[in-house]
């Protein structure tokens, strides 16, 4: 996103990477008009790029997105959230025509001249956030940016703006080197890869067997541009984007056998995952196509395309996230069939993504034995047509019968382990009692003051976040810097104060986690917090929200003088949010004052009984304050709505790592200490890079040998002197 500032002189719109989802408007329309003379297409006599650079202006490269990813995203909501009604009213007031799409409003692009002869409705405004994207020029920005542009255009009576007037802050030397390095690596991997048709038939068949795609033809693989990186026998999926369909990145898929003779598949992307926005298969979709099958993996897209001939695209991050920036590219389809996989997780993701895409046009393929993921269905020789036709509409009625629920019930019985949710790796006892972490639930967590509630729940949340659970932290009691420091220490399993040379290594690893923080601190209004949570769920597909803690949110509520009624209202609001957003909410509540020698109970939670009644899970951190020996803390589960199991288990606090779980031992621990990468994706990229270098060195040696042999020939006979 860009923060809009209009500069003096030759009119330029400044693009500044904003550290928040939406920013507050810093200049009123009056101020903009006061500071701005013109915002129009750059005339021939405009200063050249070198002159602009000398003045501190930096010209953005045409056709690229100029934004910088922050070190760690902070989620904030504007004072006046934009609504689709506000957007429509503003567009009507400016006499701007628009089409009401499924998830976006379509308006004529102000960055394309009307004489270009192209579809003018190429600018898409997100109905939920107001962010815009011009598909023709790839210019994007916030709703405030678009308002500024339209106001200045109308005042100056201009027909359009050139995308070249959009500027951005210059990259630092490190950022520029990193971006250039990634582009070189993408080109190096792509140029070193070959098509399946260029491989020997037996080698191609072995690779297809490794990835279970023996039924996918070479023609389909060539059609989608899939290549093979021979040194590691990895599949390479290209990302072509922009007006000229240039190569912007690659995804590498590798197969690896385990000790149990099972095959595991590892994915790696260049650029990194948080900058990888590839709808694989999109370049093959025609402008007149009105139906598409949305899959969770590139191989599934290949299978759907080959079996049905229907347009099919794959999400860049599978079932974990559907970035809103991709929604404009899916607006042309009147029917979207979501076939994201064959398990419960993909089914839940389908229901969540259909809300973003528009329920009325979406249909979902329900997973089951007869409906596995597309690539498995192709391998089993199943007919895709009845599977797609049997997909159920995403929009449902308020009343259903058991006939409609029958398949869902059967799916939960067959996939009991997946239904139980994501398992913890550091807290096996929690797995034994709660069975897992599930979406749509409300967990109430309490414990004595100073017992370590925040420290414990941060590690519990970190454990899930490291497994791909998109997490949003709302810390109202301690600031985000201190919280991030605690979580980074828990992540590294060591005191980084004593190992500062390892800070950058662990910070880079920590930055890759799907972890976000609200910028609130201290007492906050409930509506502002709920709006921010809802916005984060839409933008980042958040699965877990932690609120620390309830008492700090009650200061500005004036619904009634009864503080218990206020608390009940807040708890009810969080309960409704968790259910409607299919998001797990963990709510930390301080207990009532109890005697030091008494253990806390469910009834010890501050307030009325509504907290424990609304909660699906109730966790209590018990502490024996009169005991100083190890084991004085324990975690008790007093309510478990999923299957009723309750229990208690001891916790040992390890001060050096701020963890309540045993440190990782053996080789994994050693690898962390010496600074070797533990992330499988980074390992995969490293292996591919090394293999590419070896291939280049090998080619150079062959070239040198050939040149030497040519220079050593006898000039009289033309024969090789070595042979003579």
XYZ file of C-alpha atoms in Angstrom:
724
model
C 0.000 0.000 0.000
C 1.001 3.537 -0.592
C 0.476 6.641 1.436
C -0.630 9.384 -0.925
C 1.242 12.680 -0.805
C 1.076 15.123 -3.659
C 4.327 16.933 -4.331
C 5.077 20.398 -5.651
C 6.600 21.060 -9.041
C 6.048 18.470 -11.758
C 3.088 16.671 -10.283
C 4.096 13.372 -8.701
C 2.207 10.942 -6.488
C 4.483 9.516 -3.806
C 4.219 5.813 -2.993
C 5.346 5.110 0.539
C 5.235 1.584 1.955
C 2.791 1.787 4.825
C 3.487 -0.212 7.986
C -0.207 -0.878 8.550
C -3.078 -2.514 6.702
C -4.884 0.777 6.271
C -3.502 4.142 7.209
C -5.125 7.242 8.558
C -5.469 10.038 6.099
C -2.749 12.583 6.808
C -3.900 15.300 4.426
C -7.400 16.568 3.836
C -8.621 17.295 0.332
C -8.149 20.987 1.021
C -4.505 20.454 1.985
C -3.944 18.340 -1.099
C -5.325 21.052 -3.334
C -3.279 23.645 -1.506
C 0.031 21.807 -1.964
C -0.641 20.500 -5.461
C -0.515 22.370 -8.730
C -0.856 19.547 -11.218
C -1.079 15.788 -11.364
C -1.007 14.827 -15.015
C 0.835 12.957 -17.711
C 4.519 13.978 -17.701
C 5.062 16.557 -20.479
C 8.121 16.402 -22.743
C 9.765 19.264 -20.880
C 9.409 17.538 -17.500
C 12.660 16.972 -15.607
C 14.553 13.858 -16.600
C 15.073 10.948 -14.260
C 18.565 12.072 -13.276
C 17.255 15.522 -12.304
C 14.505 13.980 -10.216
C 17.022 11.752 -8.518
C 19.130 14.772 -7.737
C 16.153 16.386 -6.023
C 15.414 13.322 -3.970
C 12.649 11.908 -6.172
C 12.848 8.301 -7.324
C 11.048 7.148 -10.440
C 9.276 3.823 -10.080
C 9.877 1.227 -12.761
C 6.877 0.831 -15.033
C 4.892 -2.341 -14.579
C 6.287 -3.204 -11.161
C 4.793 -3.021 -7.709
C 6.761 -0.628 -5.519
C 6.263 -1.629 -1.940
C 8.444 -2.889 0.883
C 7.539 -5.631 3.321
C 7.893 -4.555 6.903
C 10.009 -6.549 9.324
C 6.877 -7.552 11.164
C 3.347 -6.584 10.185
C 1.396 -4.424 12.600
C -2.353 -4.548 12.145
C -4.267 -1.319 12.651
C -7.687 -0.121 11.565
C -8.491 3.425 10.401
C -10.570 5.818 12.433
C -13.335 5.711 9.800
C -13.407 2.241 8.166
C -14.413 2.338 4.528
C -17.578 0.482 3.497
C -18.873 -0.468 0.076
C -21.697 2.040 0.577
C -19.173 4.847 1.161
C -17.241 3.822 -1.955
C -20.350 3.777 -4.153
C -21.579 7.120 -2.849
C -18.214 8.728 -3.531
C -17.999 7.305 -7.067
C -21.521 8.545 -7.843
C -20.640 11.996 -6.514
C -17.736 12.099 -8.999
C -19.912 10.785 -11.877
C -17.693 7.727 -12.229
C -19.464 4.676 -13.680
C -18.868 1.351 -11.978
C -19.855 -2.284 -12.252
C -20.776 -4.102 -9.070
C -18.658 -7.259 -9.117
C -18.468 -10.209 -6.752
C -15.701 -8.962 -4.469
C -14.671 -5.734 -6.224
C -16.166 -2.687 -7.906
C -14.981 -2.237 -11.501
C -14.332 1.333 -12.664
C -12.593 2.832 -15.710
C -8.861 2.925 -15.095
C -7.490 6.421 -14.575
C -4.042 5.141 -15.590
C -5.019 4.064 -19.125
C -5.883 6.539 -21.873
C -9.338 6.066 -23.323
C -7.870 6.059 -26.839
C -5.915 2.878 -26.084
C -8.852 0.827 -27.351
C -8.792 -1.582 -24.408
C -11.431 -2.469 -21.850
C -11.670 0.674 -19.760
C -13.087 -1.032 -16.649
C -9.698 -2.358 -15.631
C -9.403 -0.771 -12.184
C -10.741 -2.897 -9.334
C -11.682 -1.546 -5.900
C -11.964 -4.096 -3.092
C -15.396 -3.825 -1.465
C -14.059 -4.687 1.970
C -10.846 -2.660 2.224
C -11.097 -0.091 -0.568
C -7.701 -1.060 -1.953
C -7.439 -0.752 -5.723
C -5.513 -2.484 -8.487
C -5.217 -1.592 -12.154
C -4.723 -4.879 -13.994
C -3.345 -3.155 -17.069
C -0.549 -1.179 -15.374
C -0.297 -3.104 -12.034
C -0.687 0.182 -10.143
C -2.166 -0.422 -6.686
C -2.881 1.585 -3.575
C -5.321 2.409 -0.818
C -8.762 3.986 -1.051
C -7.278 7.290 0.134
C -4.770 7.154 -2.737
C -7.554 6.720 -5.274
C -9.579 9.555 -3.775
C -6.606 11.907 -3.986
C -6.013 11.024 -7.635
C -9.662 11.463 -8.609
C -9.987 14.799 -6.829
C -6.906 16.257 -8.475
C -7.876 14.873 -11.904
C -11.307 16.434 -11.660
C -9.921 19.778 -10.508
C -7.337 19.878 -13.300
C -9.784 18.414 -15.871
C -7.394 15.640 -16.841
C -8.526 12.478 -18.650
C -5.985 10.089 -17.193
C -2.772 9.781 -15.182
C 0.365 8.116 -16.370
C 1.562 5.314 -14.071
C 5.051 6.798 -14.425
C 4.165 9.613 -12.055
C 3.896 7.171 -9.184
C 7.035 7.230 -7.099
C 8.364 5.177 -4.232
C 10.965 5.489 -1.547
C 14.325 4.156 -2.731
C 15.382 0.726 -1.656
C 18.310 0.461 0.686
C 21.492 -1.087 -0.647
C 20.708 -4.333 1.198
C 17.158 -4.462 -0.172
C 18.272 -3.773 -3.704
C 20.977 -6.434 -3.515
C 18.496 -8.927 -2.077
C 15.960 -8.267 -4.844
C 18.596 -8.487 -7.585
C 19.999 -11.667 -6.064
C 16.556 -13.292 -6.044
C 15.963 -12.314 -9.681
C 19.327 -13.789 -10.681
C 18.565 -17.009 -8.839
C 15.140 -17.260 -10.495
C 16.676 -16.828 -13.943
C 19.516 -19.233 -13.116
C 17.170 -21.997 -11.943
C 14.788 -21.472 -14.856
C 17.518 -21.490 -17.518
C 19.067 -24.607 -15.977
C 15.755 -26.500 -16.078
C 14.452 -28.520 -19.019
C 11.060 -29.556 -20.329
C 9.873 -33.138 -19.915
C 9.974 -33.561 -23.687
C 13.734 -32.891 -23.603
C 14.380 -35.711 -21.127
C 15.074 -39.340 -22.027
C 11.837 -41.295 -21.833
C 12.977 -43.556 -18.985
C 14.220 -40.612 -16.891
C 11.006 -38.677 -17.463
C 8.972 -41.692 -16.367
C 11.006 -42.066 -13.154
C 10.419 -38.412 -12.229
C 6.695 -38.718 -12.966
C 6.533 -41.775 -10.731
C 8.272 -39.881 -7.931
C 5.578 -37.191 -7.988
C 2.683 -39.568 -8.776
C 1.863 -37.819 -12.044
C 2.312 -40.690 -14.475
C -1.161 -39.967 -15.890
C -0.312 -36.353 -16.707
C 0.888 -36.074 -20.295
C 3.985 -34.280 -21.533
C 1.710 -32.037 -23.595
C -0.080 -30.806 -20.450
C 3.210 -30.213 -18.657
C 4.562 -28.277 -21.644
C 1.340 -26.283 -21.934
C 1.737 -25.012 -18.367
C 5.501 -24.526 -18.733
C 6.452 -27.072 -16.058
C 10.142 -27.937 -16.137
C 12.531 -30.317 -14.388
C 15.660 -29.307 -12.550
C 17.752 -32.391 -13.296
C 20.438 -32.219 -10.562
C 17.819 -32.554 -7.788
C 15.024 -34.063 -9.930
C 12.706 -31.263 -8.793
C 9.668 -29.863 -10.575
C 9.827 -26.149 -11.400
C 6.573 -24.184 -11.769
C 6.954 -20.722 -13.357
C 5.301 -17.462 -12.325
C 4.638 -15.306 -15.362
C 3.059 -11.934 -14.665
C 2.789 -8.315 -15.691
C 1.682 -6.811 -19.012
C 4.502 -8.576 -20.862
C 4.146 -11.909 -19.021
C 7.720 -11.795 -17.765
C 9.179 -14.410 -15.426
C 8.708 -13.113 -11.871
C 9.421 -16.209 -9.792
C 9.391 -19.986 -9.502
C 8.109 -22.642 -7.150
C 10.277 -25.727 -6.653
C 8.730 -29.055 -5.646
C 11.046 -31.843 -4.491
C 10.450 -35.415 -3.364
C 12.331 -36.984 -0.476
C 12.128 -40.494 0.978
C 11.991 -41.017 4.746
C 13.208 -43.774 7.038
C 9.720 -45.320 6.974
C 9.936 -45.664 3.173
C 7.370 -42.919 2.717
C 7.800 -40.049 0.278
C 7.499 -36.472 1.501
C 7.203 -33.432 -0.751
C 8.879 -30.098 0.027
C 8.004 -26.770 -1.562
C 10.187 -23.683 -1.918
C 9.471 -20.388 -3.681
C 11.560 -17.591 -5.119
C 10.880 -14.866 -4.173
C 9.952 -15.779 -0.601
C 6.474 -16.979 0.245
C 5.204 -13.611 1.515
C 6.064 -12.000 -1.858
C 4.920 -14.893 -4.065
C 1.537 -14.039 -5.657
C 1.277 -16.530 -8.489
C -2.082 -17.850 -9.674
C -0.536 -20.785 -11.533
C -2.336 -21.344 -14.826
C -3.743 -17.797 -15.103
C -1.884 -16.922 -18.366
C -3.761 -19.781 -20.075
C -7.203 -18.433 -19.102
C -9.042 -16.669 -21.913
C -10.683 -13.291 -21.486
C -14.082 -14.804 -22.362
C -13.889 -17.756 -19.949
C -16.645 -17.564 -17.324
C -15.930 -20.719 -15.306
C -12.816 -21.769 -13.398
C -11.743 -24.546 -11.051
C -9.680 -23.243 -8.140
C -7.224 -25.771 -6.680
C -4.766 -25.788 -3.797
C -1.765 -27.140 -5.683
C -0.150 -26.834 -9.088
C -0.326 -30.585 -9.775
C -4.072 -30.504 -9.114
C -4.452 -27.738 -11.684
C -2.620 -29.865 -14.263
C -4.947 -32.790 -13.527
C -8.137 -30.709 -13.796
C -7.044 -29.069 -17.040
C -6.124 -32.386 -18.670
C -9.225 -34.269 -17.496
C -11.865 -31.602 -18.174
C -10.374 -28.935 -20.414
C -11.806 -26.334 -18.028
C -9.745 -23.298 -17.022
C -8.004 -24.028 -13.737
C -5.672 -22.035 -11.488
C -3.802 -22.903 -8.285
C -3.497 -20.719 -5.195
C 0.100 -19.677 -4.415
C -0.024 -20.708 -0.728
C -2.394 -23.654 -0.913
C -5.172 -23.776 1.638
C -3.420 -21.480 4.129
C -4.280 -18.123 2.565
C -6.082 -16.364 -0.287
C -4.417 -12.918 -0.568
C -6.999 -10.210 -1.434
C -4.595 -8.787 -4.035
C -5.470 -11.807 -6.214
C -9.255 -11.253 -6.145
C -9.339 -8.880 -9.173
C -7.894 -11.645 -11.360
C -10.847 -13.902 -10.466
C -13.588 -11.312 -11.063
C -14.314 -12.381 -14.644
C -15.646 -15.801 -13.621
C -19.366 -16.256 -13.036
C -18.826 -19.711 -11.530
C -15.902 -20.708 -9.316
C -15.550 -24.328 -8.254
C -13.267 -24.760 -5.250
C -11.563 -28.164 -5.282
C -8.730 -27.483 -2.864
C -7.977 -31.068 -1.835
C -9.391 -34.218 -0.325
C -9.155 -33.619 3.428
C -11.009 -31.718 6.147
C -8.546 -28.826 6.156
C -9.122 -28.121 2.465
C -12.883 -28.316 3.026
C -12.714 -25.704 5.800
C -10.521 -23.475 3.645
C -13.017 -23.756 0.778
C -15.814 -22.418 2.972
C -13.652 -19.517 4.188
C -12.336 -18.559 0.735
C -15.835 -18.642 -0.780
C -16.790 -15.703 1.465
C -14.051 -13.603 -0.104
C -14.897 -14.692 -3.632
C -18.664 -14.223 -3.244
C -20.916 -17.007 -2.011
C -23.423 -16.745 -4.843
C -20.956 -17.826 -7.546
C -18.951 -20.426 -5.588
C -19.504 -24.159 -5.352
C -17.459 -26.524 -3.212
C -16.266 -30.068 -3.926
C -16.852 -31.978 -0.718
C -13.912 -34.296 0.116
C -14.551 -38.020 0.434
C -13.390 -41.437 -0.731
C -14.985 -40.921 -4.139
C -13.739 -37.316 -4.312
C -10.004 -37.179 -3.467
C -7.745 -34.345 -4.578
C -7.625 -33.908 -8.395
C -4.183 -35.455 -8.981
C -5.188 -38.570 -7.010
C -8.529 -38.728 -8.820
C -6.692 -38.688 -12.156
C -4.336 -41.447 -10.990
C -7.361 -43.557 -9.940
C -9.020 -43.028 -13.305
C -12.080 -41.233 -11.923
C -14.432 -39.189 -14.074
C -14.060 -35.515 -13.193
C -17.334 -34.339 -14.743
C -19.709 -35.849 -12.134
C -17.372 -34.756 -9.309
C -17.500 -31.128 -10.412
C -21.222 -31.262 -11.168
C -21.932 -32.664 -7.691
C -20.228 -29.706 -6.001
C -22.548 -27.975 -3.538
C -23.367 -24.239 -3.565
C -21.447 -22.209 -1.001
C -24.539 -20.097 -0.200
C -26.774 -22.132 2.121
C -30.192 -21.715 3.699
C -30.809 -21.114 7.376
C -32.524 -24.491 7.830
C -31.006 -27.781 6.707
C -31.951 -31.417 7.036
C -29.807 -34.373 8.053
C -29.636 -35.351 4.388
C -27.595 -32.215 3.767
C -25.446 -32.837 6.842
C -24.950 -36.542 6.210
C -21.732 -36.209 4.202
C -20.268 -33.755 6.724
C -20.970 -36.136 9.594
C -19.441 -39.046 7.704
C -16.383 -36.922 6.868
C -15.820 -36.146 10.554
C -16.129 -39.831 11.463
C -13.624 -40.875 8.796
C -11.143 -38.081 9.523
C -11.250 -37.949 13.314
C -7.608 -36.936 13.620
C -7.966 -34.004 11.213
C -11.248 -32.887 12.781
C -9.473 -32.679 16.154
C -7.364 -29.826 14.776
C -3.688 -28.857 14.640
C -1.515 -30.736 17.129
C 1.039 -29.050 19.367
C 4.651 -30.193 19.086
C 5.885 -28.718 22.359
C 2.847 -29.613 24.475
C 2.013 -33.281 24.014
C -0.129 -33.291 27.147
C -2.391 -30.679 25.592
C -2.825 -32.998 22.609
C -3.799 -35.790 24.983
C -6.494 -33.695 26.674
C -7.738 -31.173 24.075
C -6.832 -33.380 21.061
C -5.845 -30.299 19.029
C -6.410 -26.642 18.176
C -9.645 -26.103 16.223
C -11.091 -23.170 14.291
C -14.230 -21.421 15.472
C -13.679 -22.071 19.177
C -13.324 -19.729 22.144
C -10.677 -20.543 24.762
C -10.652 -18.768 28.119
C -7.277 -18.787 29.860
C -6.674 -17.580 33.408
C -4.047 -17.757 36.122
C -2.693 -15.838 39.127
C -1.085 -12.435 38.611
C 2.623 -12.824 37.846
C 2.392 -16.572 37.253
C 3.457 -16.317 33.586
C 0.166 -16.325 31.695
C 1.470 -14.226 28.804
C 4.730 -16.177 28.612
C 2.928 -19.520 28.503
C 0.231 -18.536 26.037
C 2.839 -16.922 23.759
C 4.674 -20.253 23.523
C 1.426 -22.158 22.983
C 0.519 -19.769 20.150
C 4.073 -19.823 18.758
C 3.977 -23.627 18.583
C 0.876 -23.420 16.376
C 2.221 -20.505 14.335
C 5.358 -22.506 13.491
C 3.030 -25.107 11.958
C 1.354 -22.592 9.653
C -1.530 -21.324 11.820
C -1.947 -17.649 10.861
C -1.853 -15.802 14.191
C -2.894 -12.308 15.323
C -1.746 -11.002 18.714
C -3.657 -8.336 20.610
C -1.431 -7.456 23.551
C -3.005 -4.662 25.593
C -0.928 -5.236 28.743
C 2.645 -5.354 27.425
C 3.928 -3.607 24.307
C 4.646 -5.432 21.069
C 8.426 -5.020 21.272
C 8.595 -6.818 24.594
C 6.180 -9.509 23.425
C 8.145 -10.068 20.215
C 11.342 -10.345 22.263
C 9.759 -13.053 24.448
C 8.506 -15.008 21.427
C 11.835 -14.689 19.593
C 13.644 -16.071 22.653
C 11.178 -18.964 22.786
C 11.608 -19.511 19.054
C 15.414 -19.622 19.257
C 15.326 -21.617 22.520
C 18.181 -19.515 23.887
C 19.056 -16.104 25.318
C 19.986 -13.980 22.319
C 21.422 -11.307 24.627
C 24.314 -13.688 25.110
C 24.522 -14.608 21.406
C 23.997 -11.355 19.529
C 25.900 -12.664 16.514
C 23.015 -15.080 15.940
C 20.298 -12.423 16.162
C 19.967 -11.778 12.418
C 19.766 -15.496 11.682
C 16.902 -16.091 14.129
C 15.202 -12.790 13.285
C 15.116 -13.773 9.603
C 13.583 -17.127 10.537
C 11.084 -15.510 12.893
C 10.062 -12.984 10.248
C 8.856 -15.787 7.977
C 6.192 -16.903 10.465
C 2.554 -15.944 9.677
C 2.469 -13.764 12.802
C 0.878 -10.330 13.127
C 0.405 -7.830 15.959
C -2.286 -5.253 16.674
C -0.930 -1.814 17.480
C -3.347 -1.300 20.372
C -1.982 -0.883 23.884
C -3.846 -0.201 27.102
C -7.605 0.279 27.349
C -9.413 0.014 24.011
C -12.894 0.244 22.590
C -14.443 -3.129 21.759
C -15.696 -2.087 18.320
C -12.255 -0.910 17.208
C -10.720 -4.216 18.292
C -13.406 -6.312 16.575
C -13.112 -4.261 13.370
C -9.364 -4.822 13.342
C -9.782 -8.548 13.925
C -12.340 -8.837 11.129
C -10.105 -6.883 8.793
C -7.111 -9.095 9.587
C -9.154 -12.249 8.988
C -10.098 -10.944 5.546
C -6.637 -9.725 4.606
C -4.409 -12.433 6.120
C -6.813 -15.364 6.688
C -6.101 -15.297 10.416
C -6.925 -18.598 12.183
C -5.973 -17.699 15.762
C -6.479 -14.442 17.691
C -5.074 -13.912 21.199
C -6.523 -11.154 23.383
C -4.357 -10.278 26.396
C -6.392 -9.369 28.328
C -10.104 -8.770 28.851
C -9.861 -6.342 31.770
C -7.822 -3.847 29.725
C -10.627 -3.604 27.157
C -13.341 -2.623 29.606
C -12.164 0.902 30.378
C -13.960 2.780 27.572
C -17.194 0.790 27.548
C -20.157 2.839 28.777
C -23.070 0.585 27.939
C -23.986 0.285 31.598
C -22.579 0.999 35.036
C -22.602 -2.719 35.778
C -19.052 -3.938 34.985
C -20.196 -7.576 34.920
C -22.756 -6.763 32.240
C -20.053 -5.006 30.229
C -17.813 -8.064 30.503
C -20.653 -10.372 29.438
C -21.255 -8.181 26.395
C -17.582 -8.363 25.388
C -17.388 -12.129 25.832
C -20.554 -12.565 23.776
C -19.054 -10.443 20.999
C -15.883 -12.557 20.895
C -17.948 -15.741 20.909
C -19.937 -14.503 17.912
C -16.763 -13.441 16.096
C -15.111 -16.847 16.590
C -18.159 -18.662 15.216
C -18.893 -16.375 12.263
C -15.265 -15.961 11.202
C -14.273 -19.597 11.766
C -11.362 -18.289 13.818
C -10.076 -19.531 17.174
C -10.079 -16.804 19.831
C -7.985 -17.185 22.986
C -9.154 -14.763 25.674
C -6.991 -14.153 28.732
C -8.972 -13.115 31.826
C -7.581 -12.286 35.256
C -9.073 -14.327 38.112
C -10.712 -13.112 41.268
C -8.500 -12.618 44.286
C -7.986 -15.949 46.041
C -5.953 -17.088 49.019
C -2.363 -18.023 48.166
C -2.813 -21.593 49.401
C -5.969 -22.231 47.337
C -6.020 -23.501 43.763
C -8.039 -21.658 41.148
C -11.261 -23.158 39.789
C -13.551 -22.385 36.876
C -15.615 -20.263 39.229
C -12.479 -18.216 40.009
C -12.663 -16.471 36.611
C -13.438 -12.810 37.142
C -17.042 -11.802 36.421
C -20.199 -13.832 36.003
C -20.533 -17.396 34.773
C -20.907 -16.270 31.122
C -17.170 -16.602 30.418
C -17.067 -20.296 31.282
C -20.464 -20.919 29.659
C -19.549 -19.365 26.314
C -16.046 -20.887 26.222
C -15.319 -24.142 24.416
C -12.155 -24.624 26.455
C -11.156 -23.327 29.879
C -7.450 -23.444 30.803
C -6.088 -22.503 34.224
C -2.426 -21.927 35.024
C -2.063 -23.160 38.601
C 0.780 -21.913 40.781
C 1.789 -22.992 44.273
C 3.131 -19.705 45.564
C 4.367 -21.194 48.833
C 6.513 -23.754 46.993
C 9.901 -22.892 45.449
C 10.957 -26.280 44.070
C 10.559 -27.201 40.357
C 7.068 -28.214 39.306
C 5.235 -25.558 41.271
C 3.306 -24.589 38.097
C 0.808 -26.778 36.269
C -1.728 -26.324 33.472
C -5.259 -27.529 34.139
C -7.985 -28.043 31.542
C -11.346 -27.715 33.307
C -13.580 -27.612 30.231
C -13.286 -29.292 26.844
C -16.430 -29.081 24.740
C -14.927 -31.144 21.896
C -14.903 -34.516 23.702
C -15.174 -33.709 27.400
C -11.697 -34.815 28.488
C -10.203 -32.722 31.288
C -6.985 -33.014 33.254
C -3.898 -31.381 34.666
C -0.173 -31.738 33.970
C 2.968 -30.125 35.472
C 5.023 -27.426 33.784
C 8.730 -26.760 34.228
C 9.746 -23.195 33.443
C 13.123 -22.890 31.709
C 14.314 -19.345 32.326
C 17.132 -19.415 29.771
C 14.657 -19.867 26.914
C 11.474 -18.531 28.606
C 9.729 -21.797 27.745
C 7.478 -24.153 29.622
C 8.403 -27.085 27.432
C 11.546 -29.204 27.249
C 14.239 -27.833 24.923
C 14.850 -29.579 21.636
C 17.670 -32.065 22.022
C 20.029 -33.877 19.695
C 20.918 -32.912 16.157
C 18.144 -30.397 15.696
C 19.388 -28.416 18.677
C 22.956 -28.572 17.399
C 21.890 -27.282 14.017
C 20.212 -24.315 15.667
C 23.298 -23.418 17.678
C 25.734 -23.553 14.802
C 23.369 -21.503 12.676
C 22.426 -24.005 9.994
C 18.988 -23.496 8.430
C 16.272 -25.722 9.846
C 13.544 -24.600 7.507
C 12.923 -27.229 4.845
C 12.100 -24.593 2.244
C 15.413 -22.817 2.761
C 17.254 -26.157 2.696
C 15.577 -26.968 -0.618
C 16.511 -23.622 -2.155
C 20.091 -24.062 -0.932
C 20.343 -27.539 -2.502
C 19.023 -26.252 -5.816
C 21.426 -23.299 -5.796
C 24.409 -25.569 -5.151
C 23.297 -27.900 -7.920
C 22.967 -24.975 -10.338
C 26.491 -23.808 -9.503
C 27.859 -27.311 -10.097
C 26.121 -27.447 -13.474
C 27.595 -24.081 -14.484
C 31.099 -25.134 -13.378
C 30.719 -28.382 -15.330
C 29.696 -26.492 -18.479
C 32.665 -24.129 -18.111
C 35.075 -27.084 -17.822
C 33.609 -28.697 -20.948
C 33.929 -25.414 -22.837
C 37.574 -24.978 -21.739
C 38.435 -28.574 -22.740
C 36.891 -28.104 -26.171
C 38.798 -24.868 -26.685
C 42.098 -26.503 -25.625
C 41.626 -29.400 -28.040
C 40.906 -27.014 -30.879
C 44.091 -24.988 -30.251
C 46.289 -28.116 -29.995
C 45.585 -29.384 -33.528
C 48.518 -29.710 -35.983
C 48.224 -26.756 -38.391
C 49.705 -28.817 -41.258
C 47.534 -31.928 -41.014
C 44.580 -30.684 -39.028
C 44.884 -33.731 -36.750
C 44.969 -33.656 -32.990
C 48.580 -33.397 -31.773
C 47.728 -35.566 -28.778
C 46.761 -38.415 -31.102
C 50.035 -38.025 -33.056
